[in-house]
Amino acid sequence: WARAVRGLLLDISGVLYDSGGEGGGVPIAGSAEAVRRIKASGLKLRFCTNETQATREKFVKKLQGLGFDISVAEVTAPAPAACRLLKERGLRPHLLVHDDVVPEFAEIDKTNPNCVVIGDAAENFSYANLNKAFQVLIGLEKPVLISLGEGRYYKETDGLKLDVGAYMKALEYACDVQAEVVGKPAKPFFESALAEMGVPPEQAIMIGDDIVSDVGGAQQCGMRAVQVRTGKYRPSDENHPQVKPDAYVNNLAEAVDTILSQM
């Protein structure tokens, strides 16, 4: 699985670090050094995240503070992709997102909303806020729901947390609408990351901790995909009925060791 590779796509949360805690997160052992080794090898690299609790700038600054060699230009994230989609289609969103990601939508017209954009809003997922999003959607002749990912849960330092997918499904059910997912596992998200690297899918490997969004999404694009046994990984993932990773590794450092040994 590690042969003939030109580019790597790395998930961030659960692969590089576990979020949460006073410092904003804890690096996973060996991950910062693994990123440095990838860059020194000459392999193309993109960081692919469904992170929607901060702007890319703020998120990257936190990761740099944790010791990672990463820049904003190397990160493929849902919010900028959603903004492009909104502009292309003349959509004006009602935002149900985390307060810290709102600045990503600063240049988007939000008056008289004709769609809803939902992200990982954390504490903003109150009944009142969900109900407001429901009222906007149900009041539209052709409701449009855009979701910045569809993850079920993610891991922080104090345990697993519900992700945006659970709340997206609630609005889908209530409004009889199919959400348009911008982010993993959506095919255009991975295709955008590959295009930014200039690497065809058959020469790229995705490394992630989510069996569905990371591994399944990447494989649907023709990439190989590896699941790490860190982050949200659970032993039951290895018996998933639909998705079978090309390999399992204990962590990012082990994956990088294997890939670099084949170069």
Short mmCIF file of C-alpha atoms in Angstrom, two decimals:
data_model
loop_
_atom_site.label_atom_id
_atom_site.label_comp_id
_atom_site.label_asym_id
_atom_site.label_seq_id
_atom_site.Cartn_x
_atom_site.Cartn_y
_atom_site.Cartn_z
CA TRP A 1 0.00 0.00 0.00
CA ALA A 2 2.93 2.37 0.56
CA ARG A 3 4.52 2.14 -2.90
CA ALA A 4 4.55 4.72 -5.74
CA VAL A 5 3.40 7.64 -3.61
CA ARG A 6 3.82 11.28 -4.63
CA GLY A 7 1.47 12.97 -2.21
CA LEU A 8 0.00 12.57 1.27
CA LEU A 9 -3.24 13.96 2.65
CA LEU A 10 -3.33 14.14 6.44
CA ASP A 11 -6.33 14.53 8.68
CA ILE A 12 -5.48 16.80 11.61
CA SER A 13 -7.63 16.13 14.67
CA GLY A 14 -6.96 12.61 15.88
CA VAL A 15 -3.91 12.20 13.62
CA LEU A 16 -1.68 15.13 14.55
CA TYR A 17 -3.23 15.98 17.91
CA ASP A 18 -6.22 15.55 20.22
CA SER A 19 -8.11 18.82 20.71
CA GLY A 20 -9.40 20.22 24.00
CA GLY A 21 -7.87 21.12 27.34
CA GLU A 22 -6.37 24.38 28.51
CA GLY A 23 -3.72 24.50 25.79
CA GLY A 24 -6.21 23.79 23.01
CA GLY A 25 -4.89 20.30 22.44
CA VAL A 26 -2.16 17.72 22.95
CA PRO A 27 0.11 16.50 20.11
CA ILE A 28 0.03 12.76 19.44
CA ALA A 29 3.44 11.24 20.11
CA GLY A 30 5.75 11.43 17.08
CA SER A 31 3.34 13.35 14.87
CA ALA A 32 5.21 16.67 14.69
CA GLU A 33 8.43 14.89 13.74
CA ALA A 34 6.52 12.80 11.17
CA VAL A 35 5.29 15.98 9.46
CA ARG A 36 8.86 17.31 9.32
CA ARG A 37 10.05 14.03 7.79
CA ILE A 38 7.33 14.16 5.11
CA LYS A 39 8.38 17.67 4.11
CA ALA A 40 12.06 16.74 4.05
CA SER A 41 11.30 13.76 1.78
CA GLY A 42 9.96 15.93 -1.04
CA LEU A 43 6.49 14.34 -0.98
CA LYS A 44 3.58 16.70 -1.69
CA LEU A 45 1.47 17.34 1.42
CA ARG A 46 -1.99 18.68 2.21
CA PHE A 47 -3.69 18.86 5.58
CA CYS A 48 -7.36 17.97 5.10
CA THR A 49 -9.60 18.90 7.99
CA ASN A 50 -13.30 19.24 8.76
CA GLU A 51 -12.37 21.67 11.54
CA THR A 52 -15.09 24.32 11.79
CA GLN A 53 -14.58 25.73 15.27
CA ALA A 54 -12.04 28.35 14.17
CA THR A 55 -10.81 30.21 11.12
CA ARG A 56 -7.97 28.53 9.28
CA GLU A 57 -5.61 31.27 10.46
CA LYS A 58 -6.45 30.75 14.14
CA PHE A 59 -6.42 26.97 13.81
CA VAL A 60 -3.02 26.94 12.10
CA LYS A 61 -1.59 29.32 14.71
CA LYS A 62 -2.65 26.87 17.44
CA LEU A 63 -1.01 23.95 15.61
CA GLN A 64 2.20 25.93 15.13
CA GLY A 65 2.17 26.57 18.88
CA LEU A 66 1.96 22.81 19.42
CA GLY A 67 5.14 22.35 17.36
CA PHE A 68 3.79 21.57 13.87
CA ASP A 69 5.37 22.86 10.65
CA ILE A 70 2.15 23.95 8.93
CA SER A 71 0.89 27.01 7.04
CA VAL A 72 -2.58 28.24 6.13
CA ALA A 73 -1.83 27.65 2.43
CA GLU A 74 -1.37 23.92 3.10
CA VAL A 75 -4.82 23.42 4.70
CA THR A 76 -7.93 22.32 2.83
CA ALA A 77 -10.96 23.13 5.01
CA PRO A 78 -14.75 23.29 4.55
CA ALA A 79 -15.53 26.95 5.31
CA PRO A 80 -13.60 28.50 2.39
CA ALA A 81 -15.09 25.87 0.06
CA ALA A 82 -18.58 26.69 1.35
CA CYS A 83 -18.00 30.40 0.72
CA ARG A 84 -17.04 29.69 -2.90
CA LEU A 85 -20.21 27.63 -3.34
CA LEU A 86 -22.40 30.33 -1.77
CA LYS A 87 -20.98 33.00 -4.07
CA GLU A 88 -21.29 30.84 -7.19
CA ARG A 89 -24.96 30.12 -6.51
CA GLY A 90 -26.00 33.48 -5.08
CA LEU A 91 -26.97 31.92 -1.76
CA ARG A 92 -27.41 33.95 1.43
CA PRO A 93 -26.87 31.75 4.47
CA HIS A 94 -28.35 31.58 7.91
CA LEU A 95 -25.31 30.39 9.87
CA LEU A 96 -25.49 27.72 12.54
CA VAL A 97 -21.75 27.54 13.20
CA HIS A 98 -19.20 28.08 15.95
CA ASP A 99 -18.68 31.76 16.86
CA ASP A 100 -14.97 31.48 16.05
CA VAL A 101 -15.58 30.43 12.42
CA VAL A 102 -18.04 33.25 11.62
CA PRO A 103 -15.21 35.53 10.32
CA GLU A 104 -14.69 33.07 7.43
CA PHE A 105 -18.09 34.25 6.13
CA ALA A 106 -17.41 37.98 6.53
CA GLU A 107 -17.71 38.71 2.78
CA ILE A 108 -20.91 36.69 2.32
CA ASP A 109 -24.31 38.41 2.16
CA LYS A 110 -26.40 37.01 5.01
CA THR A 111 -29.49 39.22 4.68
CA ASN A 112 -32.85 37.53 4.04
CA PRO A 113 -31.38 33.98 4.12
CA ASN A 114 -32.26 31.49 1.39
CA CYS A 115 -30.26 28.58 2.81
CA VAL A 116 -28.75 27.26 6.04
CA VAL A 117 -25.07 26.51 6.62
CA ILE A 118 -24.37 24.20 9.55
CA GLY A 119 -20.98 23.44 11.08
CA ASP A 120 -19.64 22.09 14.35
CA ALA A 121 -21.28 24.75 16.48
CA ALA A 122 -20.47 23.09 19.84
CA GLU A 123 -22.32 25.00 22.59
CA ASN A 124 -24.28 26.91 19.92
CA PHE A 125 -26.23 23.69 19.24
CA SER A 126 -29.05 24.78 21.57
CA TYR A 127 -32.71 23.98 20.96
CA ALA A 128 -33.38 27.64 20.14
CA ASN A 129 -30.60 27.80 17.54
CA LEU A 130 -31.51 24.48 15.93
CA ASN A 131 -35.15 25.54 15.83
CA LYS A 132 -34.25 28.85 14.17
CA ALA A 133 -32.34 26.97 11.45
CA PHE A 134 -35.35 24.66 11.07
CA GLN A 135 -37.70 27.65 10.69
CA VAL A 136 -35.51 29.17 7.96
CA LEU A 137 -35.39 25.90 6.01
CA ILE A 138 -39.03 24.97 6.39
CA GLY A 139 -40.03 28.43 5.21
CA LEU A 140 -38.20 28.08 1.88
CA GLU A 141 -39.92 26.79 -1.26
CA LYS A 142 -36.74 24.88 -2.12
CA PRO A 143 -34.78 24.44 1.10
CA VAL A 144 -30.99 24.27 0.82
CA LEU A 145 -28.96 22.86 3.70
CA ILE A 146 -25.16 23.00 3.43
CA SER A 147 -23.14 21.09 6.01
CA LEU A 148 -19.45 21.63 6.74
CA GLY A 149 -18.89 17.89 7.11
CA GLU A 150 -20.99 15.00 8.35
CA GLY A 151 -18.85 13.44 11.07
CA ARG A 152 -20.65 11.58 13.83
CA TYR A 153 -18.21 12.36 16.62
CA TYR A 154 -14.63 13.41 17.29
CA LYS A 155 -12.19 13.06 20.16
CA GLU A 156 -11.04 15.71 22.60
CA THR A 157 -8.70 15.21 25.53
CA ASP A 158 -11.67 14.51 27.86
CA GLY A 159 -13.48 12.06 25.56
CA LEU A 160 -15.66 11.75 22.48
CA LYS A 161 -17.92 14.66 21.41
CA LEU A 162 -20.94 14.79 19.10
CA ASP A 163 -20.05 16.23 15.70
CA VAL A 164 -22.04 18.19 13.11
CA GLY A 165 -23.44 15.10 11.36
CA ALA A 166 -25.85 14.34 14.20
CA TYR A 167 -27.41 17.80 14.00
CA MET A 168 -27.37 17.80 10.20
CA LYS A 169 -29.43 14.59 10.26
CA ALA A 170 -31.96 16.20 12.60
CA LEU A 171 -32.55 19.07 10.15
CA GLU A 172 -32.67 16.68 7.19
CA TYR A 173 -35.36 14.64 8.93
CA ALA A 174 -37.41 17.63 10.11
CA CYS A 175 -37.35 19.45 6.76
CA ASP A 176 -37.33 16.44 4.41
CA VAL A 177 -34.20 17.78 2.73
CA GLN A 178 -30.88 16.22 1.70
CA ALA A 179 -27.89 18.18 2.96
CA GLU A 180 -25.08 19.13 0.59
CA VAL A 181 -21.86 18.21 2.37
CA VAL A 182 -18.84 20.50 1.91
CA GLY A 183 -15.92 18.73 3.56
CA LYS A 184 -15.02 15.10 4.13
CA PRO A 185 -16.27 12.63 2.91
CA ALA A 186 -17.56 14.63 -0.08
CA LYS A 187 -15.72 13.79 -3.30
CA PRO A 188 -15.18 17.44 -4.41
CA PHE A 189 -13.38 18.13 -1.12
CA PHE A 190 -10.76 15.44 -1.77
CA GLU A 191 -10.55 16.37 -5.46
CA SER A 192 -9.79 19.96 -4.47
CA ALA A 193 -6.95 18.84 -2.18
CA LEU A 194 -5.49 16.62 -4.93
CA ALA A 195 -5.70 19.47 -7.45
CA GLU A 196 -3.92 21.80 -5.02
CA MET A 197 -1.10 19.24 -4.74
CA GLY A 198 -1.05 18.46 -8.45
CA VAL A 199 -1.10 14.72 -7.73
CA PRO A 200 -3.46 12.12 -9.30
CA PRO A 201 -5.50 10.02 -6.86
CA GLU A 202 -3.68 6.77 -7.62
CA GLN A 203 -0.41 8.37 -6.43
CA ALA A 204 -1.84 9.76 -3.18
CA ILE A 205 -2.57 8.31 0.25
CA MET A 206 -5.00 9.67 2.83
CA ILE A 207 -4.14 9.11 6.48
CA GLY A 208 -6.98 9.60 8.94
CA ASP A 209 -8.69 8.39 12.10
CA ASP A 210 -12.29 8.37 10.76
CA ILE A 211 -13.23 5.13 9.01
CA VAL A 212 -16.05 6.77 7.00
CA SER A 213 -15.10 10.40 6.39
CA ASP A 214 -11.33 9.96 5.95
CA VAL A 215 -10.88 6.40 4.68
CA GLY A 216 -14.16 5.85 2.85
CA GLY A 217 -14.22 9.31 1.31
CA ALA A 218 -10.66 9.05 0.01
CA GLN A 219 -11.14 5.56 -1.41
CA GLN A 220 -14.20 6.73 -3.35
CA CYS A 221 -11.88 9.19 -5.12
CA GLY A 222 -9.46 6.43 -6.12
CA MET A 223 -6.92 7.04 -3.40
CA ARG A 224 -5.40 4.57 -1.00
CA ALA A 225 -6.37 5.28 2.60
CA VAL A 226 -4.84 4.29 5.93
CA GLN A 227 -6.51 4.44 9.33
CA VAL A 228 -4.47 5.32 12.41
CA ARG A 229 -5.29 3.74 15.75
CA THR A 230 -5.34 7.18 17.42
CA GLY A 231 -8.00 9.87 17.81
CA LYS A 232 -11.54 8.61 17.38
CA TYR A 233 -10.41 5.15 16.21
CA ARG A 234 -12.26 2.32 17.93
CA PRO A 235 -11.51 -1.42 17.58
CA SER A 236 -14.99 -1.94 16.08
CA ASP A 237 -13.86 0.13 13.07
CA GLU A 238 -11.88 -2.90 11.91
CA ASN A 239 -15.16 -4.75 11.36
CA HIS A 240 -16.88 -1.95 9.44
CA PRO A 241 -19.35 -3.53 6.98
CA GLN A 242 -18.64 -1.16 4.06
CA VAL A 243 -15.22 0.45 4.47
CA LYS A 244 -11.94 -1.46 4.54
CA PRO A 245 -8.75 0.65 4.82
CA ASP A 246 -5.75 -0.28 2.73
CA ALA A 247 -3.88 -0.59 6.00
CA TYR A 248 -4.04 0.09 9.73
CA VAL A 249 -1.14 1.74 11.53
CA ASN A 250 -0.72 2.57 15.19
CA ASN A 251 -0.02 6.24 14.51
CA LEU A 252 1.15 8.74 11.90
CA ALA A 253 4.83 8.13 12.69
CA GLU A 254 4.45 4.43 11.83
CA ALA A 255 2.69 5.27 8.56
CA VAL A 256 5.46 7.68 7.57
CA ASP A 257 8.15 5.12 8.45
CA THR A 258 6.52 2.61 6.10
CA ILE A 259 5.99 5.07 3.23
CA LEU A 260 9.51 6.53 3.37
CA SER A 261 11.03 3.04 3.46
CA GLN A 262 9.46 2.39 0.02
CA MET A 263 10.90 5.51 -1.62
#
